[in-house]
C-alpha positions as a LaTeX table, in Angstrom:
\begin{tabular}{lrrr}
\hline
Residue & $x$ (\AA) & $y$ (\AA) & $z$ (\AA) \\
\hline
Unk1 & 63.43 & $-129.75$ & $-93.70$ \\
Unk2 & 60.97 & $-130.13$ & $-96.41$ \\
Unk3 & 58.30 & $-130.76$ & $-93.91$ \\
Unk4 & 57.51 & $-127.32$ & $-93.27$ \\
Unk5 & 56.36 & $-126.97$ & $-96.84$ \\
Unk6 & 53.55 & $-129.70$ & $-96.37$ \\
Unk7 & 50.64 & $-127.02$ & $-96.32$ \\
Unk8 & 51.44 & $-125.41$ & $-99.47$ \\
Unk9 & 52.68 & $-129.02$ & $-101.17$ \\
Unk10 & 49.10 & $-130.19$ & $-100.48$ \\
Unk11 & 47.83 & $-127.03$ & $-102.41$ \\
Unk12 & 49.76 & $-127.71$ & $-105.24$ \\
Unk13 & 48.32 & $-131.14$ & $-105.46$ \\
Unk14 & 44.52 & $-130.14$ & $-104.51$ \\
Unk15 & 44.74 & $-127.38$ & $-107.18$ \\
Unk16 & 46.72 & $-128.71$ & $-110.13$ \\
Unk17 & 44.14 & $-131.80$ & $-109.70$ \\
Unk18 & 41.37 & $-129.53$ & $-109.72$ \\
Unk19 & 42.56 & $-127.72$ & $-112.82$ \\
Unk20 & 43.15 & $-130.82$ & $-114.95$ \\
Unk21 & 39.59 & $-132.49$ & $-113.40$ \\
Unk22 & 37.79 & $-128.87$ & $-114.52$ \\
Unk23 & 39.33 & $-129.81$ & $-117.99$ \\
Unk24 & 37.38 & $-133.08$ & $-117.98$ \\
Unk25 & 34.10 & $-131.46$ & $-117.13$ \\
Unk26 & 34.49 & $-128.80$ & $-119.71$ \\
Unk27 & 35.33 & $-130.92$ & $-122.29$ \\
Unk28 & 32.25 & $-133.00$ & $-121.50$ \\
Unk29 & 29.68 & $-129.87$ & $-120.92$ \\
Unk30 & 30.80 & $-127.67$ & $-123.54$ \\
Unk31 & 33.17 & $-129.76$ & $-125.82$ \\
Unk32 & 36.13 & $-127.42$ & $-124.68$ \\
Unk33 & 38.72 & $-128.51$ & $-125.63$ \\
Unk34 & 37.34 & $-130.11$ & $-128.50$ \\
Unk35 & 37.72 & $-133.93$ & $-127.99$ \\
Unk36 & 35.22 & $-137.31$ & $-128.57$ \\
Unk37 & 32.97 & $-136.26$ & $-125.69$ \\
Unk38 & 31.04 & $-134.07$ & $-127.73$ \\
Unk39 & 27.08 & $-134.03$ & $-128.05$ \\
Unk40 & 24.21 & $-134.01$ & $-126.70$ \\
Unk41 & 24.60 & $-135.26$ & $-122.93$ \\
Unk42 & 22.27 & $-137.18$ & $-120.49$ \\
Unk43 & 22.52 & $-139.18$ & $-117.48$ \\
Unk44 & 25.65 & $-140.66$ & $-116.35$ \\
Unk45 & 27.60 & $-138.53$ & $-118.78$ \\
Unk46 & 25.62 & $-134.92$ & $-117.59$ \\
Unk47 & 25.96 & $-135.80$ & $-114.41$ \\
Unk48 & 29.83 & $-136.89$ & $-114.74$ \\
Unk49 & 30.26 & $-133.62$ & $-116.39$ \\
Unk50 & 28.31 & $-131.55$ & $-113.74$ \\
Unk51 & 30.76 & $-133.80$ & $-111.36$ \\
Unk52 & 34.02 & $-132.47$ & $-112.87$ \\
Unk53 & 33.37 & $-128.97$ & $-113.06$ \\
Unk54 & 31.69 & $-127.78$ & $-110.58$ \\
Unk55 & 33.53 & $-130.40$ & $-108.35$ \\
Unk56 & 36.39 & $-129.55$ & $-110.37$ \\
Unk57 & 35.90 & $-125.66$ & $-109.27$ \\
Unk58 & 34.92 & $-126.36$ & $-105.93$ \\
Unk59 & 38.38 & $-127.77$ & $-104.78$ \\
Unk60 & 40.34 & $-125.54$ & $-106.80$ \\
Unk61 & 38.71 & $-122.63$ & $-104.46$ \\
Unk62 & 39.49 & $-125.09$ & $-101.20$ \\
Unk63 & 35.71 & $-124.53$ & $-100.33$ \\
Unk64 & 34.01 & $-127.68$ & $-98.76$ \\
Unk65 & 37.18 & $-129.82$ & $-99.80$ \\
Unk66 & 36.67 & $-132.65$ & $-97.02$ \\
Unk67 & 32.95 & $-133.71$ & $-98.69$ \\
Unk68 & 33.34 & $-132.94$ & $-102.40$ \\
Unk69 & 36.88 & $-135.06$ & $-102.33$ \\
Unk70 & 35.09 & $-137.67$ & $-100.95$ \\
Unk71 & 32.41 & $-137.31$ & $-103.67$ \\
Unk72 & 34.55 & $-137.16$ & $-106.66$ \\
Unk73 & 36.49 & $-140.14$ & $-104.66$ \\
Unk74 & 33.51 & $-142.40$ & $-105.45$ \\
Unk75 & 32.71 & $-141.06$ & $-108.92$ \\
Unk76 & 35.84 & $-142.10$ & $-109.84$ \\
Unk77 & 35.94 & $-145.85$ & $-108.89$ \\
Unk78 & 32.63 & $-145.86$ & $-110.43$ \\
Unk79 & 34.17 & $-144.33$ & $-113.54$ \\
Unk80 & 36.87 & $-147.07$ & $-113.41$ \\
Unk81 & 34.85 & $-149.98$ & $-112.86$ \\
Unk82 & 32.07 & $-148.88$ & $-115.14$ \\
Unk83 & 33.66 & $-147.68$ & $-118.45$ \\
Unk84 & 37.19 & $-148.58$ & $-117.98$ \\
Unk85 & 37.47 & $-151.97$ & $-116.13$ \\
Unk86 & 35.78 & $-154.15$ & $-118.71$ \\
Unk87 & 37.96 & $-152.90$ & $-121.60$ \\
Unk88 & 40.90 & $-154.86$ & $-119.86$ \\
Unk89 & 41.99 & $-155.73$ & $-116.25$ \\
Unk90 & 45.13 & $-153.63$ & $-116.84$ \\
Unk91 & 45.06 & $-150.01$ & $-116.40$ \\
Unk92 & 47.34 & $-148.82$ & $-119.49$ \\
Unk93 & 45.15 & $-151.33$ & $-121.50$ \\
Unk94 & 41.70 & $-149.81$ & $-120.74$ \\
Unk95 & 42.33 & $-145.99$ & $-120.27$ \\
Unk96 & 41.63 & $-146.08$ & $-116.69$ \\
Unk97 & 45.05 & $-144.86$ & $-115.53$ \\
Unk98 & 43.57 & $-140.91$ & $-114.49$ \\
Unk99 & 40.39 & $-142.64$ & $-112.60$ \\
Unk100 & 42.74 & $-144.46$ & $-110.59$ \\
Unk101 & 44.76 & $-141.47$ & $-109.66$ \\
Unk102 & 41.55 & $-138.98$ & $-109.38$ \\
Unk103 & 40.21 & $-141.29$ & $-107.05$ \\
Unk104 & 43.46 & $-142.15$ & $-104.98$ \\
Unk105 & 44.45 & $-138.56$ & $-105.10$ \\
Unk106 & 40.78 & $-137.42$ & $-103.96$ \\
Unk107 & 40.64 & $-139.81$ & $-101.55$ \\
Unk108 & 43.69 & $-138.88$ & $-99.93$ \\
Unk109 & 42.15 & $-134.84$ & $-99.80$ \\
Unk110 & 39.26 & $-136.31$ & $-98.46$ \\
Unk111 & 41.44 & $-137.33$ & $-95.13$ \\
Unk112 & 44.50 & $-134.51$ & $-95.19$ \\
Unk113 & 42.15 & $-131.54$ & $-95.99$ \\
Unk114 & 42.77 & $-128.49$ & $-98.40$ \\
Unk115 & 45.88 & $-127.57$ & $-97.02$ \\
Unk116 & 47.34 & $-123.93$ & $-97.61$ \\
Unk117 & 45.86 & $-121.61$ & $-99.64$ \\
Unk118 & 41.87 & $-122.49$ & $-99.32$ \\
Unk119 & 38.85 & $-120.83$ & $-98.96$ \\
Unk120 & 38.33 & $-124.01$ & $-96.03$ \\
Unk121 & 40.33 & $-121.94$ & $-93.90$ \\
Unk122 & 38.92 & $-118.98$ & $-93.19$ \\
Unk123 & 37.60 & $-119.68$ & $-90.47$ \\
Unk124 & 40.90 & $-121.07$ & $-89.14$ \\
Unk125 & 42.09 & $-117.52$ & $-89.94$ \\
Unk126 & 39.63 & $-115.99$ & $-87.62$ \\
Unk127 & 40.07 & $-118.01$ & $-84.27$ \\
\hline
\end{tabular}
């Protein structure tokens, strides 16, 4: 019964995972909301931060969903296994419980597509 819903479940899961991955990005690029990622950015960071929010903004819209999933996919486990893996092995212990789920959650777009509600389907609408 709940299975006709799919389309629009899968937008509310691409773009309340888009909103709160925007949020990283912003507080990275322009220390909004004010946090401990503030200052003067470059390399990994800048580029983590470009990542997020125009990523971030990209599958919010549902425009080219399929590719930049699979993007922030890898960012992600590089995240994890970069910064947040050599805290701890444990995932609570090390802050690395959102990488995880970004990248399991973006790489599960990557395969079911933007569902309802995406600029990826305008095409569809067309045909």
């Amino acid at each position: 019964m709940l299975a006709r819903y799919q389309p629009q479940a899968l937008a509310a899961l691409r773009i309340m995972t888009a909103l709160q991955f925007i949020e990283h990005g912003t507080q990275k690029l322009f220390n909004f909301p004010v946090g401990e990622h503030a200052g003067s950015l470059s390399g990994l960071p800048l580029a983590a931060g470009i990542l997020e929010f125009a990523g971030g903004i990209l599958l919010a819209l549902g425009l080219f969903t399929r590719p930049v999933a699979f993007l922030l996919c890898g960012q992600m486990a590089i995240a994890y296994f970069m910064a947040h893996a050599p805290r701890d092995f444990f995932p609570v212990n090390n802050g690395g419980d959102s990488a995880i789920s970004f990248c399991f959650i973006f790489l599960y777009l990557a395969f079911a597509g933007p569902g309802a509600f995406a600029l990826d389907n305008r095409n569809n609408a067309r045909a």
